[in-house]
Structures are given as structure tokens and as C-alpha cells.
Amino acid sequence: ETGVTQTPRHLVMGMTNKKSLKCEQHLGHNAMYWYKQSAKKPLELMFVYNFKEQTENNSVPSRFSPECPNSSHLFLHLHTLQPEDSALYLCASSQTLSEQYFGPGTRLTVT
Amino acid sequence: GQQLNQSPQSMFIQEGEDVSMNCTSSSIFNTWLWYKQDPGEGPVLLIALYKAGELTSNGRLTAQFGITRKDSFLNISASIPSDVGIYFCAAQSNFGNEKLTFGTGTRLTIIP
């Protein structure tokens, strides 16, 4: 299944580093999402983009900065993260804003 | 806020057994979705439900949209080893809020 791809699949970064996560969807969808998945917690929606415009920012700290240059690509820029930011970061896309299709995720570890 | 209570949290079954899990809420939803997540991967959409009372199958999986719009059920018949994983329900209210609300998941383990 290559509908939604994410890179890198694994990332280890120090608290002073700057890194970016990339997501690409090949499904022709117009909405893209970033989620955070931590152990024993429900999926947490972070950002929503619809037709490249941000329509949702779920009170996410400014050390996470999203970018959506077009409907097929979504980035999450990371800087000065904290150890509690370690999690699986999932990208998803949808056409109807209902049936969301997820990528494989980026496992992030902040040391 | 809206919350989905998914149960059971975990299940240990033998291969060949049938599985039932459910998702309930105090809020009304207009769309219910069921996903499965394998270790190290993202959730994969299994079944989508759009109408109260709707019963939909996908192979050995059957899901129902509760008539009250506050719950949904997922059944797996004749489980096989590849059914192992975490199953999530998700729901959307469509009342000017297009976000999906997710349950906390049911972890399915098959005992050899």
C-alpha cells in the first residue's frame, strides 16, 4: 500500500536539533492531517490542511511547525523538542474529510 | 468533549474463534469507521459506516452502526493469525466539526 508515504520511518534527535518529517499522498485527496500517537492514549489530532489551507491547529506547541506546499505534500518541522514529544507521528489524507487514509508513521525519539 | 469508549481493551483468543468488540459514546455521530493497526505501521481502514442501523461486511469482518448513533460494533469471524493487532474505532459528528474522534483501541492477541 503506497497511497500515503512518510519519511523518515525512524528519527532520533536531540533537544537542540531541527528536523523535518515529510508526508506525500498519491490518492488525489484534498485534505491532509498530522496526528501524534503515544502509548496508551488515543490518537491526537495536531493539524488539518484542506486545499493547502490550515483549518485546524489543535493547541499544538510552536516547536511543531507544519507546512503544506500543495495538496499532495505535508511537512512537520521540528525544533527544540522535549523528551515527551517522543511518539509515532502519523500523516493521513482524505477526500471527504471522513475516510482518512494513514501513512506508516515516523517513530520519533527525542533524547 | 466527545469521547469514545472502546471495549474490551485487550482480547486473548484461540485461532478460529469469533471476536466481538464495541465502541460507545454519550454523543451522537453520523459516521463510524473501524481501523486496524499492525506494530510499527499506520492504521488501515477496514470498514466505514454512514447510516444508523447499517450493517457492512468486509470478508470475515462485519461492523454495525448502532441505531442510537452512539455506538458501533465490529465482529471478526473465524480468526486467523494475521488478525493480530490493535483495532480502533473512529467517529465523526459532521456538525460543523470535521475532526475524527478515536477510541483507545482493542488489542487482539491470538494464543497458539
Short mmCIF file of C-alpha atoms in Angstrom, two decimals:
data_model
loop_
_atom_site.label_atom_id
_atom_site.label_comp_id
_atom_site.label_asym_id
_atom_site.label_seq_id
_atom_site.Cartn_x
_atom_site.Cartn_y
_atom_site.Cartn_z
CA GLU A 1 0.00 0.00 0.00
CA THR A 2 1.74 3.20 -1.14
CA GLY A 3 -1.19 5.64 -1.05
CA VAL A 4 0.35 7.72 1.75
CA THR A 5 4.10 7.65 2.30
CA GLN A 6 6.10 9.11 5.17
CA THR A 7 9.80 9.71 5.59
CA PRO A 8 11.83 9.04 7.56
CA ARG A 9 10.32 5.96 9.21
CA HIS A 10 12.54 6.40 12.27
CA LEU A 11 14.19 9.53 13.68
CA VAL A 12 16.32 10.11 16.73
CA MET A 13 17.06 13.72 17.55
CA GLY A 14 18.49 15.77 20.38
CA MET A 15 16.53 18.54 22.01
CA THR A 16 18.51 21.23 20.20
CA ASN A 17 18.21 19.71 16.72
CA LYS A 18 16.00 20.84 13.88
CA LYS A 19 14.46 18.17 11.68
CA SER A 20 11.51 17.74 9.33
CA LEU A 21 9.02 14.96 8.71
CA LYS A 22 7.64 14.52 5.22
CA CYS A 23 4.35 13.09 4.03
CA GLU A 24 3.18 12.54 0.45
CA GLN A 25 -0.20 11.26 -0.69
CA HIS A 26 -0.84 9.71 -4.09
CA LEU A 27 -4.61 9.43 -3.73
CA GLY A 28 -5.72 12.77 -5.18
CA HIS A 29 -7.14 13.86 -1.83
CA ASN A 30 -7.57 17.49 -0.85
CA ALA A 31 -7.16 17.24 2.93
CA MET A 32 -4.11 16.17 4.93
CA TYR A 33 -3.59 15.66 8.64
CA TRP A 34 -0.87 15.23 11.26
CA TYR A 35 -1.56 13.04 14.28
CA LYS A 36 0.52 12.13 17.31
CA GLN A 37 0.22 8.61 18.73
CA SER A 38 1.60 7.97 22.21
CA ALA A 39 1.40 4.73 24.14
CA LYS A 40 -1.93 4.04 25.82
CA LYS A 41 -3.51 7.27 24.54
CA PRO A 42 -5.99 7.88 21.73
CA LEU A 43 -4.72 9.35 18.50
CA GLU A 44 -4.24 13.10 18.95
CA LEU A 45 -5.04 15.33 16.01
CA MET A 46 -2.42 18.03 15.58
CA PHE A 47 -3.09 19.87 12.31
CA VAL A 48 -5.53 19.76 9.40
CA TYR A 49 -4.97 21.21 5.95
CA ASN A 50 -7.76 21.47 3.39
CA PHE A 51 -6.81 22.61 -0.11
CA LYS A 52 -3.42 23.71 1.30
CA GLU A 53 -5.02 25.95 3.93
CA GLN A 54 -4.65 25.15 7.61
CA THR A 55 -8.10 24.63 9.07
CA GLU A 56 -7.18 23.14 12.42
CA ASN A 57 -4.43 23.67 14.94
CA ASN A 58 -5.25 21.62 17.97
CA SER A 59 -3.36 23.73 20.51
CA VAL A 60 -0.06 22.30 19.35
CA PRO A 61 3.14 23.85 20.81
CA SER A 62 5.01 26.15 18.46
CA ARG A 63 8.01 23.81 18.42
CA PHE A 64 5.93 21.88 15.86
CA SER A 65 5.51 23.83 12.63
CA PRO A 66 3.50 22.38 9.72
CA GLU A 67 3.88 23.27 6.07
CA CYS A 68 1.63 22.29 3.17
CA PRO A 69 3.05 23.50 -0.15
CA ASN A 70 0.41 21.66 -2.20
CA SER A 71 -2.41 19.15 -1.71
CA SER A 72 -0.06 16.20 -2.10
CA HIS A 73 2.69 17.14 0.34
CA LEU A 74 2.75 17.89 4.03
CA PHE A 75 5.70 18.61 6.27
CA LEU A 76 6.15 18.84 10.01
CA HIS A 77 9.15 20.92 11.05
CA LEU A 78 10.54 20.12 14.46
CA HIS A 79 12.79 22.25 16.67
CA THR A 80 13.82 22.28 20.33
CA LEU A 81 11.64 19.27 21.11
CA GLN A 82 11.21 17.74 24.55
CA PRO A 83 11.56 14.05 25.52
CA GLU A 84 7.76 13.85 25.98
CA ASP A 85 7.40 14.60 22.27
CA SER A 86 8.72 11.11 21.52
CA ALA A 87 5.89 9.27 19.77
CA LEU A 88 4.68 7.87 16.47
CA TYR A 89 3.72 10.74 14.14
CA LEU A 90 1.12 9.76 11.60
CA CYS A 91 0.09 11.55 8.45
CA ALA A 92 -3.31 10.95 6.86
CA SER A 93 -5.25 12.20 3.87
CA SER A 94 -8.88 12.21 2.83
CA GLN A 95 -11.22 13.41 0.15
CA THR A 96 -14.42 13.67 2.12
CA LEU A 97 -12.90 14.72 5.45
CA SER A 98 -14.20 11.42 6.78
CA GLU A 99 -12.44 8.33 5.45
CA GLN A 100 -8.89 9.11 6.37
CA TYR A 101 -6.06 7.01 4.98
CA PHE A 102 -2.92 6.84 7.06
CA GLY A 103 0.74 6.59 6.24
CA PRO A 104 3.08 4.18 8.04
CA GLY A 105 4.23 6.83 10.52
CA THR A 106 7.54 8.22 11.72
CA ARG A 107 8.77 6.85 15.03
CA LEU A 108 10.39 9.86 16.73
CA THR A 109 12.69 9.59 19.71
CA VAL A 110 13.88 12.78 21.41
CA THR A 111 16.98 12.33 23.55
CA GLY B 1 -15.53 16.86 24.80
CA GLN B 2 -16.54 13.92 22.70
CA GLN B 3 -15.13 10.61 23.83
CA LEU B 4 -15.28 7.06 22.52
CA ASN B 5 -15.16 4.19 25.00
CA GLN B 6 -13.80 1.12 23.30
CA SER B 7 -14.01 -2.33 24.86
CA PRO B 8 -12.51 -4.64 25.62
CA GLN B 9 -9.06 -3.07 25.92
CA SER B 10 -7.46 -6.40 25.09
CA MET B 11 -8.52 -9.86 23.99
CA PHE B 12 -6.71 -13.19 24.07
CA ILE B 13 -8.34 -15.79 21.84
CA GLN B 14 -7.51 -19.02 20.06
CA GLU B 15 -7.26 -19.26 16.32
CA GLY B 16 -10.64 -19.98 14.79
CA GLU B 17 -12.65 -18.18 17.45
CA ASP B 18 -15.02 -15.34 16.68
CA VAL B 19 -14.26 -11.86 18.07
CA SER B 20 -16.57 -9.05 19.11
CA MET B 21 -15.64 -5.55 20.17
CA ASN B 22 -17.58 -2.34 20.54
CA CYS B 23 -17.34 1.38 20.80
CA THR B 24 -19.77 3.58 22.74
CA SER B 25 -20.24 7.25 23.37
CA SER B 26 -22.62 9.66 25.06
CA SER B 27 -22.54 11.77 21.89
CA ILE B 28 -24.30 11.20 18.58
CA PHE B 29 -22.19 10.57 15.49
CA ASN B 30 -23.06 10.39 11.80
CA THR B 31 -20.08 8.36 10.63
CA TRP B 32 -18.32 5.39 12.21
CA LEU B 33 -15.05 3.94 10.99
CA TRP B 34 -13.03 0.91 12.04
CA TYR B 35 -9.26 0.73 11.60
CA LYS B 36 -6.62 -1.92 12.28
CA GLN B 37 -3.04 -1.07 13.19
CA ASP B 38 -0.14 -3.50 12.97
CA PRO B 39 3.02 -2.89 15.03
CA GLY B 40 5.18 -0.17 13.51
CA GLU B 41 2.59 0.75 10.90
CA GLY B 42 -0.20 3.27 10.47
CA PRO B 43 -3.90 2.40 10.92
CA VAL B 44 -5.56 0.79 7.92
CA LEU B 45 -9.23 1.49 7.21
CA LEU B 46 -11.35 -1.67 7.44
CA ILE B 47 -14.97 -0.56 7.28
CA ALA B 48 -16.86 2.75 7.02
CA LEU B 49 -20.47 3.18 8.18
CA TYR B 50 -22.66 6.14 7.26
CA LYS B 51 -26.22 5.23 8.21
CA ALA B 52 -27.79 4.32 11.55
CA GLY B 53 -28.57 0.61 11.65
CA GLU B 54 -26.26 -0.10 8.72
CA LEU B 55 -24.54 -3.50 8.74
CA THR B 56 -21.47 -3.78 6.50
CA SER B 57 -19.12 -6.68 5.83
CA ASN B 58 -15.58 -6.85 4.56
CA GLY B 59 -14.60 -10.50 4.25
CA ARG B 60 -14.66 -12.04 7.73
CA LEU B 61 -15.27 -8.64 9.29
CA THR B 62 -18.72 -7.25 9.99
CA ALA B 63 -19.48 -3.88 11.54
CA GLN B 64 -22.72 -2.23 12.55
CA PHE B 65 -23.70 1.40 13.06
CA GLY B 66 -25.83 1.47 16.21
CA ILE B 67 -29.43 2.61 15.82
CA THR B 68 -28.97 5.24 18.54
CA ARG B 69 -25.98 6.69 16.61
CA LYS B 70 -23.99 6.43 19.85
CA ASP B 71 -22.28 3.10 19.29
CA SER B 72 -20.78 0.70 16.80
CA PHE B 73 -19.72 -2.95 16.83
CA LEU B 74 -17.06 -4.93 15.00
CA ASN B 75 -17.11 -8.70 14.69
CA ILE B 76 -14.40 -10.94 13.25
CA SER B 77 -15.35 -14.48 12.39
CA ALA B 78 -13.01 -17.49 12.41
CA SER B 79 -9.93 -15.52 13.49
CA ILE B 80 -6.57 -16.22 11.86
CA PRO B 81 -3.04 -15.25 12.98
CA SER B 82 -2.90 -12.17 10.75
CA ASP B 83 -5.86 -10.69 12.64
CA VAL B 84 -3.47 -9.85 15.47
CA GLY B 85 -3.15 -6.11 16.02
CA ILE B 86 -4.92 -3.13 17.53
CA TYR B 87 -8.39 -2.23 16.33
CA PHE B 88 -9.56 1.38 16.59
CA CYS B 89 -13.00 2.84 16.19
CA ALA B 90 -13.37 6.41 14.99
CA ALA B 91 -16.40 8.63 14.61
CA GLN B 92 -17.35 11.96 13.12
CA SER B 93 -20.26 14.17 14.05
CA ASN B 94 -20.50 16.28 10.88
CA PHE B 95 -21.93 19.14 12.90
CA GLY B 96 -19.52 21.76 11.60
CA ASN B 97 -16.68 19.77 13.10
CA GLU B 98 -14.93 17.57 10.64
CA LYS B 99 -12.47 16.03 13.07
CA LEU B 100 -12.46 12.31 13.74
CA THR B 101 -12.67 11.18 17.36
CA PHE B 102 -10.74 7.96 18.03
CA GLY B 103 -11.21 5.22 20.59
CA THR B 104 -8.29 3.93 22.66
CA GLY B 105 -8.14 0.64 20.78
CA THR B 106 -8.68 -3.08 21.37
CA ARG B 107 -5.51 -5.17 21.27
CA LEU B 108 -6.18 -8.62 19.80
CA THR B 109 -3.78 -11.46 20.58
CA ILE B 110 -4.15 -14.99 19.23
CA ILE B 111 -2.94 -17.76 21.50
CA PRO B 112 -1.29 -20.63 19.66
#
